[in-house]
Amino acid sequence: NKTNVITITAYDLLNSASRHTVNELDVVPPITLTGYADLIAAKLGTAVLWSTSSVPDVITYEADNLPNLNGTETLRKALDAIAEITGTICFIGADNKIHFKQLTTIETPIAISCDDYIELSSQDSVTISKITSVTELGNNISAGTDTGFNQIIRENPFIVNRADIVDILTNLCTRISGITITPYNLKWRGNPAFEFGDCISIARKNSTSISTFYMGESLVYNGGLSVTS
């Protein structure tokens, strides 16, 4: 018997952001970093939501120090760059708005029990302790200590060439240093209520657990639904 296969493909606003470029924005200085994000959202017909802990420090761009963008960059690339220098992840929420969310362990982790999954594998945990902005010219600037993982920022257009880049990196390092991330692969039944960046605790078979963050999933239906995170 031949099995019929139906493929369903859906896209969110980040796909639309990949089809528009920065030169479509009407940037009028002075403009703040959050104001730039708002311009992108308006172009996409939506709004921006910052989680309570992720609202960034005020960074203002005057006419003589606008972000180092040539106009051909996609709006998605600009959103990724904004997320990078604010220590957040950027995603489209169930409300169809652009969310910037900072990873935090302050919230109570959502528990995933051994009964919820089929297979679990994980790698060594990494704890962020340092941030380094690097450029092709070798103008590398760092903030933090060498006690843990060094987060590299490469040619970010929203901070490169700014006179206050040290202050920006220092504030960013203060916000995200100490965050521990454990890379994992989980084959399980899934939970549609999860959002990107949710703090989760996965129970191991040996009675220990992994504390990490939910970063997305793929779904496969083959007579039954399975999810890989």
mmCIF file of C-alpha atoms in Angstrom:
data_model
loop_
_atom_site.group_PDB
_atom_site.id
_atom_site.type_symbol
_atom_site.label_atom_id
_atom_site.label_comp_id
_atom_site.label_asym_id
_atom_site.label_seq_id
_atom_site.Cartn_x
_atom_site.Cartn_y
_atom_site.Cartn_z
ATOM 1 C CA ASN A 1 0.000 0.000 0.000
ATOM 2 C CA LYS A 2 1.252 3.408 -0.911
ATOM 3 C CA THR A 3 1.186 5.954 1.911
ATOM 4 C CA ASN A 4 0.084 9.433 0.960
ATOM 5 C CA VAL A 5 2.333 12.147 2.376
ATOM 6 C CA ILE A 6 1.001 15.639 2.933
ATOM 7 C CA THR A 7 3.509 18.401 3.579
ATOM 8 C CA ILE A 8 2.314 21.603 5.215
ATOM 9 C CA THR A 9 4.633 24.591 5.293
ATOM 10 C CA ALA A 10 3.838 27.742 7.259
ATOM 11 C CA TYR A 11 5.789 30.950 7.783
ATOM 12 C CA ASP A 12 5.675 33.663 10.412
ATOM 13 C CA LEU A 13 6.626 37.338 10.154
ATOM 14 C CA LEU A 14 10.343 36.579 10.328
ATOM 15 C CA ASN A 15 9.995 35.180 6.819
ATOM 16 C CA SER A 16 8.476 38.474 5.744
ATOM 17 C CA ALA A 17 11.328 40.284 7.504
ATOM 18 C CA SER A 18 13.730 38.329 5.293
ATOM 19 C CA ARG A 19 12.055 39.762 2.188
ATOM 20 C CA HIS A 20 12.341 43.441 3.174
ATOM 21 C CA THR A 21 15.496 45.514 3.488
ATOM 22 C CA VAL A 22 16.678 48.305 5.738
ATOM 23 C CA ASN A 23 16.522 50.905 2.980
ATOM 24 C CA GLU A 24 12.717 50.624 3.112
ATOM 25 C CA LEU A 25 12.701 52.190 6.590
ATOM 26 C CA ASP A 26 12.151 55.916 7.116
ATOM 27 C CA VAL A 27 14.838 56.511 9.735
ATOM 28 C CA VAL A 28 14.705 60.028 11.175
ATOM 29 C CA PRO A 29 17.459 60.815 13.700
ATOM 30 C CA PRO A 30 17.790 61.040 16.576
ATOM 31 C CA ILE A 31 16.440 57.534 17.047
ATOM 32 C CA THR A 32 16.887 55.020 19.854
ATOM 33 C CA LEU A 33 17.656 51.330 19.495
ATOM 34 C CA THR A 34 14.128 50.431 20.612
ATOM 35 C CA GLY A 35 12.778 53.047 18.204
ATOM 36 C CA TYR A 36 14.635 51.305 15.374
ATOM 37 C CA ALA A 37 13.002 48.020 16.361
ATOM 38 C CA ASP A 38 9.626 49.780 16.357
ATOM 39 C CA LEU A 39 10.251 51.032 12.804
ATOM 40 C CA ILE A 40 10.914 47.471 11.643
ATOM 41 C CA ALA A 41 7.771 46.238 13.382
ATOM 42 C CA ALA A 42 5.674 48.978 11.779
ATOM 43 C CA LYS A 43 7.003 47.996 8.356
ATOM 44 C CA LEU A 44 5.891 44.424 9.030
ATOM 45 C CA GLY A 45 2.481 45.548 10.317
ATOM 46 C CA THR A 46 3.009 44.528 13.915
ATOM 47 C CA ALA A 47 4.503 45.766 17.208
ATOM 48 C CA VAL A 48 7.442 45.002 19.504
ATOM 49 C CA LEU A 49 7.192 43.483 22.971
ATOM 50 C CA TRP A 50 10.173 43.437 25.345
ATOM 51 C CA SER A 51 9.970 41.053 28.288
ATOM 52 C CA THR A 52 10.230 42.824 31.651
ATOM 53 C CA SER A 53 13.871 41.887 32.199
ATOM 54 C CA SER A 54 14.942 42.521 28.604
ATOM 55 C CA VAL A 55 14.149 46.235 28.118
ATOM 56 C CA PRO A 56 17.576 47.550 27.033
ATOM 57 C CA ASP A 57 19.449 50.598 28.204
ATOM 58 C CA VAL A 58 18.781 53.672 26.084
ATOM 59 C CA ILE A 59 21.110 53.812 23.072
ATOM 60 C CA THR A 60 20.558 56.847 20.855
ATOM 61 C CA TYR A 61 21.719 57.324 17.273
ATOM 62 C CA GLU A 62 22.273 60.842 15.948
ATOM 63 C CA ALA A 63 22.607 61.818 12.291
ATOM 64 C CA ASP A 64 26.389 61.471 12.452
ATOM 65 C CA ASN A 65 26.459 58.028 14.116
ATOM 66 C CA LEU A 66 23.559 56.047 12.688
ATOM 67 C CA PRO A 67 23.828 52.228 12.708
ATOM 68 C CA ASN A 68 26.496 51.000 10.293
ATOM 69 C CA LEU A 69 24.004 49.638 7.752
ATOM 70 C CA ASN A 70 24.257 50.123 3.972
ATOM 71 C CA GLY A 71 20.552 49.544 3.337
ATOM 72 C CA THR A 72 20.811 46.146 1.638
ATOM 73 C CA GLU A 73 20.576 44.197 4.887
ATOM 74 C CA THR A 74 17.290 42.401 5.494
ATOM 75 C CA LEU A 75 15.012 43.459 8.328
ATOM 76 C CA ARG A 76 15.549 40.017 9.810
ATOM 77 C CA LYS A 77 19.294 40.615 9.933
ATOM 78 C CA ALA A 78 18.661 43.955 11.657
ATOM 79 C CA LEU A 79 16.389 42.263 14.214
ATOM 80 C CA ASP A 80 19.041 39.615 14.858
ATOM 81 C CA ALA A 81 21.636 42.344 15.430
ATOM 82 C CA ILE A 82 19.358 44.186 17.870
ATOM 83 C CA ALA A 83 18.758 40.950 19.774
ATOM 84 C CA GLU A 84 22.491 40.258 19.883
ATOM 85 C CA ILE A 85 23.469 43.540 21.548
ATOM 86 C CA THR A 86 20.532 43.474 23.978
ATOM 87 C CA GLY A 87 21.268 39.925 25.152
ATOM 88 C CA THR A 88 17.880 38.675 24.008
ATOM 89 C CA ILE A 89 16.352 36.197 21.602
ATOM 90 C CA CYS A 90 13.958 37.499 18.961
ATOM 91 C CA PHE A 91 10.900 35.557 17.838
ATOM 92 C CA ILE A 92 7.321 35.960 16.672
ATOM 93 C CA GLY A 93 4.907 35.140 19.478
ATOM 94 C CA ALA A 94 1.450 33.607 19.311
ATOM 95 C CA ASP A 95 0.132 37.187 19.247
ATOM 96 C CA ASN A 96 2.009 37.772 15.947
ATOM 97 C CA LYS A 97 4.186 40.429 17.586
ATOM 98 C CA ILE A 98 7.973 40.657 17.628
ATOM 99 C CA HIS A 99 9.205 39.510 21.023
ATOM 100 C CA PHE A 100 12.618 40.269 22.510
ATOM 101 C CA LYS A 101 13.166 37.996 25.494
ATOM 102 C CA GLN A 102 16.143 37.744 27.799
ATOM 103 C CA LEU A 103 17.135 34.298 29.033
ATOM 104 C CA THR A 104 16.767 34.214 32.788
ATOM 105 C CA THR A 105 16.741 31.621 35.534
ATOM 106 C CA ILE A 106 14.713 33.871 37.841
ATOM 107 C CA GLU A 107 11.471 32.321 36.626
ATOM 108 C CA THR A 108 10.407 28.905 37.904
ATOM 109 C CA PRO A 109 11.564 26.235 35.405
ATOM 110 C CA ILE A 110 8.906 24.255 33.559
ATOM 111 C CA ALA A 111 9.410 20.596 34.422
ATOM 112 C CA ILE A 112 9.743 17.859 31.793
ATOM 113 C CA SER A 113 9.573 14.416 33.376
ATOM 114 C CA CYS A 114 11.066 11.146 32.154
ATOM 115 C CA ASP A 115 7.555 10.081 31.149
ATOM 116 C CA ASP A 116 7.367 13.015 28.714
ATOM 117 C CA TYR A 117 10.221 11.979 26.436
ATOM 118 C CA ILE A 118 11.652 9.071 24.475
ATOM 119 C CA GLU A 119 15.282 10.090 24.153
ATOM 120 C CA LEU A 120 17.539 12.729 25.725
ATOM 121 C CA SER A 121 21.145 13.687 25.050
ATOM 122 C CA SER A 122 23.076 16.707 26.286
ATOM 123 C CA GLN A 123 26.437 18.417 26.097
ATOM 124 C CA ASP A 124 28.563 20.188 28.703
ATOM 125 C CA SER A 125 27.069 23.343 30.162
ATOM 126 C CA VAL A 126 28.563 26.755 29.375
ATOM 127 C CA THR A 127 28.304 29.844 31.582
ATOM 128 C CA ILE A 128 28.670 33.271 29.974
ATOM 129 C CA SER A 129 31.235 35.469 31.718
ATOM 130 C CA LYS A 130 32.615 37.681 28.962
ATOM 131 C CA ILE A 131 31.531 39.482 25.799
ATOM 132 C CA THR A 132 33.883 40.486 22.994
ATOM 133 C CA SER A 133 33.071 42.673 20.004
ATOM 134 C CA VAL A 134 35.350 41.798 17.080
ATOM 135 C CA THR A 135 35.865 43.452 13.693
ATOM 136 C CA GLU A 136 37.738 42.521 10.533
ATOM 137 C CA LEU A 137 40.274 45.243 11.359
ATOM 138 C CA GLY A 138 41.036 43.609 14.678
ATOM 139 C CA ASN A 139 39.453 46.304 16.809
ATOM 140 C CA ASN A 140 38.442 43.849 19.521
ATOM 141 C CA ILE A 141 36.849 45.189 22.701
ATOM 142 C CA SER A 142 35.845 43.019 25.676
ATOM 143 C CA ALA A 143 33.899 43.259 28.908
ATOM 144 C CA GLY A 144 33.758 40.668 31.689
ATOM 145 C CA THR A 145 36.151 38.004 32.923
ATOM 146 C CA ASP A 146 37.808 34.851 31.545
ATOM 147 C CA THR A 147 36.185 32.554 34.105
ATOM 148 C CA GLY A 148 33.616 31.148 31.681
ATOM 149 C CA PHE A 149 32.344 31.320 28.090
ATOM 150 C CA ASN A 150 33.307 34.296 25.907
ATOM 151 C CA GLN A 151 30.322 35.415 23.804
ATOM 152 C CA ILE A 152 31.588 36.822 20.483
ATOM 153 C CA ILE A 153 29.798 39.675 18.701
ATOM 154 C CA ARG A 154 31.005 40.111 15.120
ATOM 155 C CA GLU A 155 30.686 43.448 13.297
ATOM 156 C CA ASN A 156 27.367 44.332 14.912
ATOM 157 C CA PRO A 157 26.162 47.421 12.999
ATOM 158 C CA PHE A 158 24.417 48.900 16.032
ATOM 159 C CA ILE A 159 27.599 49.230 18.118
ATOM 160 C CA VAL A 160 30.582 49.188 15.759
ATOM 161 C CA ASN A 161 32.451 52.528 15.677
ATOM 162 C CA ARG A 162 30.461 53.945 18.614
ATOM 163 C CA ALA A 163 32.428 55.954 21.169
ATOM 164 C CA ASP A 164 30.432 54.377 24.009
ATOM 165 C CA ILE A 165 30.930 50.772 22.895
ATOM 166 C CA VAL A 166 32.765 49.878 26.127
ATOM 167 C CA ASP A 167 29.815 51.084 28.208
ATOM 168 C CA ILE A 168 27.352 49.184 26.000
ATOM 169 C CA LEU A 169 29.333 45.938 26.292
ATOM 170 C CA THR A 170 29.798 46.372 30.041
ATOM 171 C CA ASN A 171 26.070 46.879 30.582
ATOM 172 C CA LEU A 172 25.288 43.918 28.332
ATOM 173 C CA CYS A 173 27.755 41.697 30.187
ATOM 174 C CA THR A 174 26.160 42.695 33.502
ATOM 175 C CA ARG A 175 22.768 41.635 32.150
ATOM 176 C CA ILE A 176 23.697 38.207 30.824
ATOM 177 C CA SER A 177 26.866 37.071 32.613
ATOM 178 C CA GLY A 178 26.232 34.080 34.833
ATOM 179 C CA ILE A 179 23.610 32.586 32.529
ATOM 180 C CA THR A 180 24.300 28.871 32.102
ATOM 181 C CA ILE A 181 23.163 27.072 28.958
ATOM 182 C CA THR A 182 23.176 23.310 28.478
ATOM 183 C CA PRO A 183 22.868 22.250 24.810
ATOM 184 C CA TYR A 184 20.487 19.313 24.520
ATOM 185 C CA ASN A 185 18.545 17.179 22.067
ATOM 186 C CA LEU A 186 15.177 15.874 23.205
ATOM 187 C CA LYS A 187 12.765 13.577 21.402
ATOM 188 C CA TRP A 188 9.446 13.879 23.205
ATOM 189 C CA ARG A 189 5.717 14.490 22.918
ATOM 190 C CA GLY A 190 6.080 18.285 23.003
ATOM 191 C CA ASN A 191 4.118 21.050 24.659
ATOM 192 C CA PRO A 192 2.445 23.726 22.470
ATOM 193 C CA ALA A 193 2.352 26.128 25.420
ATOM 194 C CA PHE A 194 6.158 26.499 25.412
ATOM 195 C CA GLU A 195 7.697 29.710 24.061
ATOM 196 C CA PHE A 196 11.266 30.397 22.958
ATOM 197 C CA GLY A 197 13.468 31.162 25.924
ATOM 198 C CA ASP A 198 11.315 29.455 28.551
ATOM 199 C CA CYS A 199 13.405 28.108 31.413
ATOM 200 C CA ILE A 200 12.975 24.325 31.589
ATOM 201 C CA SER A 201 14.160 21.493 33.810
ATOM 202 C CA ILE A 202 14.486 18.073 32.140
ATOM 203 C CA ALA A 203 14.592 15.047 34.436
ATOM 204 C CA ARG A 204 17.204 12.426 33.589
ATOM 205 C CA LYS A 205 16.726 8.698 34.038
ATOM 206 C CA ASN A 206 19.416 8.722 36.752
ATOM 207 C CA SER A 207 17.352 11.050 38.989
ATOM 208 C CA THR A 208 19.408 14.161 38.110
ATOM 209 C CA SER A 209 18.106 16.960 35.897
ATOM 210 C CA ILE A 210 19.192 19.462 33.240
ATOM 211 C CA SER A 211 18.333 23.130 33.732
ATOM 212 C CA THR A 212 18.353 24.909 30.382
ATOM 213 C CA PHE A 213 16.181 26.866 27.946
ATOM 214 C CA TYR A 214 13.634 25.929 25.315
ATOM 215 C CA MET A 215 14.945 27.056 21.921
ATOM 216 C CA GLY A 216 12.505 25.586 19.390
ATOM 217 C CA GLU A 217 11.412 22.276 17.965
ATOM 218 C CA SER A 218 10.515 20.254 14.885
ATOM 219 C CA LEU A 219 7.346 18.176 14.648
ATOM 220 C CA VAL A 220 6.875 14.919 12.746
ATOM 221 C CA TYR A 221 3.573 13.109 12.268
ATOM 222 C CA ASN A 222 3.812 9.475 11.223
ATOM 223 C CA GLY A 223 0.688 7.877 12.582
ATOM 224 C CA GLY A 224 1.516 9.713 15.818
ATOM 225 C CA LEU A 225 3.062 13.069 16.652
ATOM 226 C CA SER A 226 6.684 13.261 17.807
ATOM 227 C CA VAL A 227 8.669 16.380 18.622
ATOM 228 C CA THR A 228 12.417 17.008 18.594
ATOM 229 C CA SER A 229 13.716 19.994 20.598
#
